[in-house]
Coordinates of C-alpha atoms in Angstrom, one line a residue:
Chain A
M1 CA 16.3 158.1 53.7
P2 CA 18.2 158.2 57.2
P3 CA 15.9 159.4 60.1
C4 CA 16.1 163.0 60.8
C5 CA 19.1 163.8 63.0
C6 CA 17.4 166.3 65.1
S7 CA 14.1 167.9 66.0
G8 CA 12.2 169.3 62.9
R9 CA 12.4 172.8 64.4
R10 CA 16.2 172.8 64.6
C11 CA 16.1 171.5 60.8
A12 CA 13.9 174.3 59.8
A13 CA 16.2 176.9 61.3
A14 CA 19.3 175.2 59.8
A15 CA 17.6 175.5 56.4
L16 CA 16.9 179.1 56.9
A17 CA 20.4 179.9 58.0
L18 CA 21.8 178.1 54.9
E19 CA 19.3 179.9 52.5
Q20 CA 20.3 183.1 54.1
E21 CA 23.9 182.5 53.8
R22 CA 23.5 181.6 50.1
S23 CA 21.6 185.0 49.5
E24 CA 23.9 187.0 51.4
R25 CA 27.0 185.6 49.7
L26 CA 25.4 186.3 46.3
L27 CA 24.4 189.8 47.4
L28 CA 27.8 190.6 48.6
N29 CA 29.3 189.5 45.1
V30 CA 26.9 192.0 43.5
L31 CA 27.4 195.0 45.8
P32 CA 30.0 196.2 48.1
A33 CA 29.1 195.1 51.7
P34 CA 28.6 198.6 53.1
V35 CA 26.4 199.7 50.1
A36 CA 24.3 196.5 50.4
A37 CA 23.8 197.4 54.0
R38 CA 22.5 200.9 53.4
L39 CA 20.2 199.6 50.6
K40 CA 18.7 197.0 53.0
Q41 CA 17.9 200.0 55.3
R42 CA 16.1 201.4 52.2
Q43 CA 18.2 204.3 51.7
D44 CA 17.0 206.3 48.8
V45 CA 19.8 207.5 46.8
I46 CA 23.4 206.7 47.4
A47 CA 25.8 209.2 46.1
D48 CA 29.0 209.5 47.8
G49 CA 31.8 211.8 46.8
F50 CA 35.4 210.5 46.8
P51 CA 38.0 213.2 46.3
D52 CA 40.8 210.9 45.0
V53 CA 40.6 207.6 43.4
T54 CA 41.9 206.0 40.2
V55 CA 39.7 204.7 37.6
L56 CA 40.6 202.2 34.6
F57 CA 38.7 201.3 31.6
A58 CA 40.0 198.3 29.4
D59 CA 38.5 197.5 26.1
L60 CA 39.1 194.5 23.8
V61 CA 40.1 196.3 20.5
D62 CA 37.7 195.1 17.5
F63 CA 36.5 192.0 19.5
T64 CA 32.9 192.6 18.5
R65 CA 33.9 192.5 14.8
R66 CA 36.3 189.7 15.1
S67 CA 33.8 187.5 16.9
E68 CA 31.1 187.9 14.3
R69 CA 31.7 184.4 12.9
I70 CA 31.8 182.8 16.3
A71 CA 28.6 181.6 18.1
P72 CA 27.6 184.2 20.5
E73 CA 27.5 181.6 23.3
Q74 CA 31.2 181.0 22.6
V75 CA 32.1 184.7 22.5
V76 CA 30.4 185.1 26.0
Q77 CA 32.3 182.1 27.1
V78 CA 35.7 183.8 26.1
L79 CA 34.6 187.0 27.7
N80 CA 33.7 185.1 30.9
D81 CA 37.2 183.4 30.9
L82 CA 39.0 186.6 30.5
F83 CA 37.0 189.0 32.7
S84 CA 37.0 186.3 35.5
A85 CA 40.8 186.3 35.1
F86 CA 40.7 190.2 35.4
D87 CA 38.3 189.9 38.5
Q88 CA 41.1 188.0 40.3
L89 CA 43.9 190.4 39.4
A90 CA 41.6 193.2 40.9
E91 CA 41.1 191.3 44.0
R92 CA 44.8 190.6 44.4
Q93 CA 45.4 194.5 44.2
G94 CA 42.5 195.4 46.5
L95 CA 40.7 197.1 43.7
E96 CA 36.9 197.5 43.3
K97 CA 35.7 195.9 40.2
I98 CA 33.0 198.3 38.9
K99 CA 31.4 196.5 35.9
T100 CA 31.6 195.0 32.4
V101 CA 29.9 196.6 29.7
G102 CA 29.9 194.3 26.5
D103 CA 33.6 193.7 25.9
A104 CA 34.9 196.6 28.2
Y105 CA 35.9 196.1 31.8
M106 CA 36.0 198.8 34.6
V107 CA 37.9 198.9 37.8
A108 CA 38.5 201.6 40.5
G109 CA 41.3 201.9 43.3
G110 CA 40.5 203.8 46.4
L111 CA 36.8 203.0 47.1
P112 CA 34.6 202.2 48.9
D113 CA 37.3 201.6 51.4
P114 CA 40.6 204.1 51.3
L115 CA 43.5 202.5 49.4
P116 CA 46.9 204.3 49.9
D117 CA 48.6 204.2 46.6
H118 CA 45.7 203.4 44.6
A119 CA 47.5 204.9 41.3
R120 CA 50.1 202.2 41.8
A121 CA 47.7 199.4 42.5
V122 CA 45.8 200.3 39.2
A123 CA 49.1 200.5 37.3
V124 CA 50.0 196.9 38.5
M125 CA 46.7 195.9 37.3
A126 CA 46.9 197.4 34.0
L127 CA 50.4 195.8 33.1
A128 CA 48.9 192.4 34.4
I129 CA 45.7 192.7 32.1
R130 CA 48.0 193.0 29.2
D131 CA 49.9 189.9 30.0
E132 CA 46.6 188.0 30.8
V133 CA 45.2 188.8 27.4
A134 CA 48.3 187.5 25.6
R135 CA 47.9 184.3 27.4
H136 CA 44.2 183.5 26.5
A137 CA 42.9 181.5 23.6
D138 CA 39.9 181.6 21.4
P139 CA 37.2 178.9 21.3
S140 CA 39.1 176.9 18.8
G141 CA 42.3 177.0 20.8
R142 CA 44.4 179.7 18.9
P143 CA 45.8 182.6 20.8
L144 CA 43.1 185.3 21.2
A145 CA 45.0 187.8 18.9
V146 CA 43.0 190.7 20.2
R147 CA 44.8 193.6 21.6
I148 CA 43.5 195.5 24.7
G149 CA 43.3 199.4 25.1
I150 CA 43.5 200.6 28.3
G151 CA 42.9 204.3 29.7
I152 CA 43.5 205.5 33.3
D153 CA 42.7 208.8 35.2
T154 CA 42.9 209.8 38.8
G155 CA 40.8 212.4 40.6
P156 CA 37.4 212.9 42.3
V157 CA 34.3 210.9 41.6
V158 CA 30.8 210.2 42.9
A159 CA 30.1 206.7 43.7
G160 CA 26.5 205.3 44.4
V161 CA 23.5 203.5 43.2
I162 CA 20.6 204.9 41.4
G163 CA 17.3 203.9 40.0
R164 CA 14.7 201.5 41.5
Q165 CA 15.7 198.2 39.9
R166 CA 18.8 196.4 38.8
F167 CA 21.1 198.2 41.2
I168 CA 24.8 198.3 40.5
Y169 CA 27.6 200.2 42.2
D170 CA 28.6 202.8 39.7
L171 CA 30.8 205.9 39.4
W172 CA 30.1 209.4 37.8
G173 CA 32.2 212.3 37.2
D174 CA 34.7 213.9 34.9
T175 CA 37.6 211.4 36.2
V176 CA 35.3 208.5 34.9
N177 CA 34.8 210.4 31.6
T178 CA 38.4 211.1 31.2
A179 CA 39.6 207.6 31.8
S180 CA 37.1 206.3 29.4
R181 CA 38.3 208.8 26.9
M182 CA 42.1 207.7 27.6
E183 CA 40.9 204.3 26.4
S184 CA 38.7 205.3 23.3
H185 CA 41.3 207.8 22.2
G186 CA 44.1 205.4 22.9
V187 CA 46.2 202.9 20.9
A188 CA 45.7 199.3 20.8
G189 CA 47.9 197.2 23.1
C190 CA 48.8 200.6 25.0
I191 CA 48.1 202.0 28.5
Q192 CA 47.3 205.7 28.2
V193 CA 47.2 207.7 31.3
T194 CA 46.6 211.5 32.2
A195 CA 49.0 213.7 33.5
R196 CA 47.4 213.7 37.0
T197 CA 48.0 209.7 37.1
Y198 CA 51.5 210.1 35.6
Q199 CA 52.4 212.5 38.4
R200 CA 51.6 209.9 41.0
L201 CA 53.8 207.1 39.1
R202 CA 56.7 208.8 37.4
D203 CA 59.2 208.0 40.2
A204 CA 58.6 204.2 40.0
Y205 CA 57.4 203.8 36.5
R206 CA 58.5 204.2 33.0
F207 CA 56.4 206.4 30.7
E208 CA 56.6 207.6 27.0
R209 CA 55.3 211.2 26.7
R210 CA 52.4 211.4 24.0
G211 CA 52.3 214.9 22.4
P212 CA 49.1 216.8 23.0
I213 CA 46.1 215.0 21.6
D214 CA 42.7 216.4 20.9
V215 CA 40.1 214.6 23.3
K216 CA 36.4 214.7 22.4
G217 CA 34.7 216.9 24.8
K218 CA 38.0 217.8 26.8
G219 CA 40.1 219.5 24.2
E220 CA 44.0 219.4 24.0
M221 CA 45.5 217.0 26.6
V222 CA 49.1 215.9 27.0
T223 CA 49.0 212.2 27.7
Y224 CA 51.3 209.3 28.6
F225 CA 51.9 205.7 27.8
L226 CA 52.6 203.5 30.8
L227 CA 55.5 201.1 29.7
G228 CA 56.5 199.2 32.8
R229 CA 58.2 199.3 36.3
N230 CA 61.5 201.1 36.7
E231 CA 64.1 198.5 36.9
Chain B
M1 CA 12.0 198.2 76.9
P2 CA 9.0 195.9 77.1
P3 CA 9.6 192.3 78.3
C4 CA 10.4 189.9 75.4
C5 CA 7.1 188.7 73.9
C6 CA 8.4 185.1 73.2
S7 CA 11.2 182.7 73.9
G8 CA 14.6 183.8 73.0
R9 CA 14.8 180.9 70.5
R10 CA 11.8 182.1 68.7
C11 CA 13.1 185.7 68.6
A12 CA 16.3 184.6 66.9
A13 CA 14.5 182.8 64.3
A14 CA 12.4 185.7 63.7
A15 CA 15.5 188.0 63.4
L16 CA 17.0 185.6 60.9
A17 CA 13.7 185.3 58.9
L18 CA 13.7 189.2 58.7
E19 CA 17.5 189.4 57.7
Q20 CA 16.8 186.7 55.1
E21 CA 13.9 188.6 53.7
R22 CA 15.8 191.7 53.4
S23 CA 18.9 190.1 51.6
E24 CA 16.5 188.2 49.3
R25 CA 14.6 191.3 48.4
L26 CA 17.5 193.3 47.6
L27 CA 19.1 190.3 45.6
L28 CA 16.0 190.1 43.6
N29 CA 16.1 193.8 42.9
V30 CA 19.6 193.1 41.4
L31 CA 19.1 190.0 39.6
P32 CA 16.0 188.4 37.8
A33 CA 14.7 185.5 40.1
P34 CA 15.4 182.6 37.9
V35 CA 19.1 183.8 37.5
A36 CA 19.6 184.5 41.0
A37 CA 18.4 180.9 41.6
R38 CA 20.8 179.5 39.3
L39 CA 23.8 181.5 40.7
K40 CA 22.9 180.3 44.2
Q41 CA 23.4 176.8 43.1
R42 CA 27.0 177.8 42.1
Q43 CA 26.2 177.4 38.3
D44 CA 29.4 178.5 36.5
V45 CA 28.6 180.5 33.3
I46 CA 24.9 181.5 32.4
A47 CA 24.6 182.2 28.7
D48 CA 21.2 181.5 27.3
G49 CA 20.3 182.1 23.8
F50 CA 16.9 183.9 22.9
P51 CA 15.8 183.9 19.4
D52 CA 13.6 187.0 19.4
V53 CA 13.6 189.8 21.7
T54 CA 13.5 193.8 21.4
V55 CA 16.4 195.9 23.0
L56 CA 16.3 199.5 23.5
F57 CA 19.1 202.0 24.3
A58 CA 18.0 205.5 25.5
D59 CA 20.9 208.2 25.7
L60 CA 20.6 211.8 27.4
V61 CA 22.0 213.8 24.4
D62 CA 24.9 215.9 25.8
F63 CA 23.9 215.5 29.2
T64 CA 27.6 215.1 30.4
R65 CA 28.6 218.4 28.7
R66 CA 25.9 220.3 29.9
S67 CA 26.2 219.0 33.6
E68 CA 29.7 220.2 33.8
R69 CA 28.6 223.4 35.8
I70 CA 26.6 221.4 38.4
A71 CA 28.0 219.4 41.3
P72 CA 28.3 215.7 40.6
E73 CA 26.1 214.8 43.4
Q74 CA 23.3 216.8 41.9
V75 CA 23.9 215.3 38.5
V76 CA 23.6 211.9 40.0
Q77 CA 20.2 213.0 41.7
V78 CA 18.9 214.1 38.4
L79 CA 19.8 210.8 36.9
N80 CA 18.2 209.0 39.7
D81 CA 14.9 210.9 39.6
L82 CA 14.9 210.3 35.7
F83 CA 16.0 206.5 35.7
S84 CA 13.7 205.7 38.5
A85 CA 10.7 206.9 36.4
F86 CA 12.0 204.9 33.4
D87 CA 12.2 201.8 35.9
Q88 CA 8.6 202.3 36.6
L89 CA 7.6 202.5 32.7
A90 CA 9.6 199.3 32.2
E91 CA 7.8 197.6 34.9
R92 CA 4.5 198.6 33.8
Q93 CA 5.2 197.3 30.2
G94 CA 6.7 193.9 31.5
L95 CA 10.0 194.7 30.2
E96 CA 13.3 193.8 31.8
K97 CA 15.6 196.6 32.9
I98 CA 19.1 195.6 31.9
K99 CA 21.3 198.4 33.2
T100 CA 22.3 202.2 33.2
V101 CA 25.8 203.0 31.8
G102 CA 26.6 206.6 32.9
D103 CA 23.8 208.6 31.3
A104 CA 22.6 205.8 29.1
Y105 CA 19.6 203.3 29.9
M106 CA 19.1 199.8 28.6
V107 CA 16.0 197.7 28.5
A108 CA 14.8 194.6 26.7
G109 CA 11.6 193.0 26.1
G110 CA 10.9 189.2 25.7
L111 CA 13.3 187.8 28.6
P112 CA 13.9 186.2 30.7
D113 CA 10.3 185.3 30.6
P114 CA 8.6 185.2 27.2
L115 CA 6.7 188.3 26.3
P116 CA 4.2 188.3 23.4
D117 CA 4.4 191.5 21.4
H118 CA 7.6 192.6 22.9
A119 CA 8.4 195.2 20.0
R120 CA 5.1 197.0 20.9
A121 CA 5.8 197.0 24.5
V122 CA 9.1 198.5 23.8
A123 CA 7.7 201.1 21.4
V124 CA 5.2 202.0 24.0
M125 CA 8.0 202.5 26.6
A126 CA 10.1 204.6 24.0
L127 CA 7.3 207.1 23.3
A128 CA 6.8 207.3 27.1
I129 CA 10.6 207.9 27.9
R130 CA 10.4 210.8 25.5
D131 CA 7.4 212.4 27.4
E132 CA 8.9 211.6 30.8
V133 CA 12.3 213.3 29.9
A134 CA 10.1 216.4 28.8
R135 CA 8.4 216.7 32.2
H136 CA 11.6 216.7 34.4
A137 CA 13.5 219.3 35.9
D138 CA 17.2 220.2 36.7
P139 CA 18.5 220.7 40.1
S140 CA 17.5 224.6 40.0
G141 CA 13.8 223.6 38.9
R142 CA 14.1 224.5 35.2
P143 CA 13.2 222.1 32.5
L144 CA 15.9 219.7 31.9
A145 CA 16.2 220.9 28.4
V146 CA 17.9 217.8 27.4
R147 CA 17.0 215.7 24.4
I148 CA 16.9 211.9 24.4
G149 CA 18.1 209.8 21.5
I150 CA 16.6 206.3 21.5
G151 CA 17.6 203.3 19.4
I152 CA 15.8 199.9 19.0
D153 CA 16.5 196.7 17.3
T154 CA 14.7 193.0 17.4
G155 CA 16.4 189.8 17.1
P156 CA 18.4 187.2 18.9
V157 CA 20.6 187.8 21.9
V158 CA 22.6 185.9 24.5
A159 CA 21.8 186.8 27.9
G160 CA 23.6 185.9 31.0
V161 CA 26.3 186.6 33.8
I162 CA 29.9 186.5 33.3
G163 CA 32.9 187.0 35.6
R164 CA 33.5 186.2 39.3
Q165 CA 32.4 189.5 40.9
R166 CA 29.9 192.2 40.6
F167 CA 27.3 190.0 38.4
I168 CA 24.7 191.8 36.4
Y169 CA 22.3 190.2 34.2
D170 CA 23.5 191.4 30.7
L171 CA 23.0 190.9 26.9
W172 CA 25.3 190.2 24.2
G173 CA 24.9 189.8 20.2
D174 CA 24.4 191.6 17.0
T175 CA 21.0 192.8 18.2
V176 CA 22.4 194.6 21.1
N177 CA 25.1 196.2 19.2
T178 CA 22.6 197.1 16.5
A179 CA 20.2 198.8 19.0
S180 CA 23.2 200.6 20.5
R181 CA 24.1 202.0 16.9
M182 CA 20.5 203.1 16.3
E183 CA 20.9 205.3 19.4
S184 CA 24.4 206.5 18.5
H185 CA 23.7 207.1 14.8
G186 CA 20.3 208.6 15.6
V187 CA 18.9 212.1 16.0
A188 CA 18.3 214.0 19.3
G189 CA 14.7 213.8 20.2
C190 CA 14.1 210.9 17.9
I191 CA 13.4 207.2 18.1
Q192 CA 15.2 205.2 15.6
V193 CA 14.5 201.5 14.7
T194 CA 15.8 198.9 12.3
A195 CA 13.7 197.4 9.6
R196 CA 13.3 194.2 11.7
T197 CA 11.5 196.2 14.3
Y198 CA 9.7 198.3 11.9
Q199 CA 8.2 195.2 10.3
R200 CA 6.7 194.3 13.6
L201 CA 5.2 197.4 14.3
R202 CA 4.1 199.0 10.9
D203 CA 0.5 198.1 11.1
A204 CA -0.2 199.8 14.7
Y205 CA 2.3 202.7 14.5
R206 CA 3.4 205.7 12.4
F207 CA 7.0 205.7 11.1
E208 CA 9.3 208.1 8.9
R209 CA 11.5 206.1 6.6
R210 CA 15.1 207.4 6.8
G211 CA 17.1 207.0 3.5
P212 CA 20.0 204.4 4.0
I213 CA 22.5 205.8 6.5
D214 CA 26.1 204.3 6.9
V215 CA 26.4 202.6 10.3
K216 CA 29.7 201.9 11.9
G217 CA 30.7 198.3 11.6
K218 CA 27.5 197.3 9.8
G219 CA 27.5 199.4 6.3
E220 CA 24.4 200.7 4.8
M221 CA 21.0 200.4 6.8
V222 CA 17.6 201.6 6.0
T223 CA 16.2 202.8 9.3
Y224 CA 12.8 204.3 10.6
F225 CA 11.8 206.9 13.0
L226 CA 9.0 205.9 15.2
L227 CA 6.5 208.9 15.2
G228 CA 3.6 207.8 17.4
R229 CA 0.6 205.3 17.4
N230 CA -1.8 205.1 14.4
E231 CA -5.0 206.9 15.2

């Protein structure tokens, strides 16, 4: 071992600084920076209202059933590859990844920092997600051959952190439930949005109107399929 | 301001140590310690197989619909009170809280550290959750009047962390899907378990057999309602 390059005290301080940097980097991966700062101050509940954000749910249609013949470790590897790519798309659009739930992925635009044109940023991400899934392969190298269902809504949410353990930054409210319903009541391979989201995007994007559909817990809703950007 | 008690250098080191302690405490709230340690070493994917664990899902039946007339901030406050109590129950039984998803709560026994008798510990928690919900009040002080549906399965899972952002320690596999189905195909106010979980518990707990039911994605299954401890 080479002799120590500096006084022992300085080495200890450098080691502590390195350890702090590693903890902090991982922490800021898990929680948005302003939320982490408030939790460090031992704030009890964080529940912030945001009047206008866009929420997206993406679900791999039939992925659970199709992956039954593959070792679970490989399934997790496929999800990791795919969701890591989604994370990069979210970062590029300035969106906030909220969480993955099994084989579903949730992202929002317009929080915790404001984002002008969050509906547009989420639409760009939705179209990119569809392309990304088509490019990925299963563990044996074949195309994934899964289709993704995507649902989007725009409106108010409450964002925060609840409980005492295993904090995650999460969203609640009707906008969240409706975005999730747009996904679960959608069509594989399609991006279904509410009228609220459609109104924000109709000038720049092409849509197909879907006649009123019956949405669980909501009743009849007119929805739209996002097809692509206007030429 | 009183004069500084020590040399400036020592103050800086103490401040760094305090900052490190705060970051680390919050980090170990978010992720299990051994998982946080591996992520700090920049391990790419964590996907560990566990051959035998017990998974519980608890869902507040109709909570979303019932809470439509309450301000979302108050809804989040009610969920925070309830799930904080669940977190304490989980800690007392040595269980690993996995996450909350909207108004659902997920916990597991037997990972990341082994837990002998994890099925029993989860059964104790399930019965305690039901009592806890009965004790809680809504924002106006009335009893919550929501019932909870609970589903449990025992078997192998893959546990780990995927993606590049917003890590959470999560579980995948048939045991997870089946536990979730036991909840979604259950009865409000009841604790529904699979035959695998029942076999572990039948000597010490009372059950009611439920004739075979049709479970989405699984086919026909004989299930059991957990009623309480044997006298």
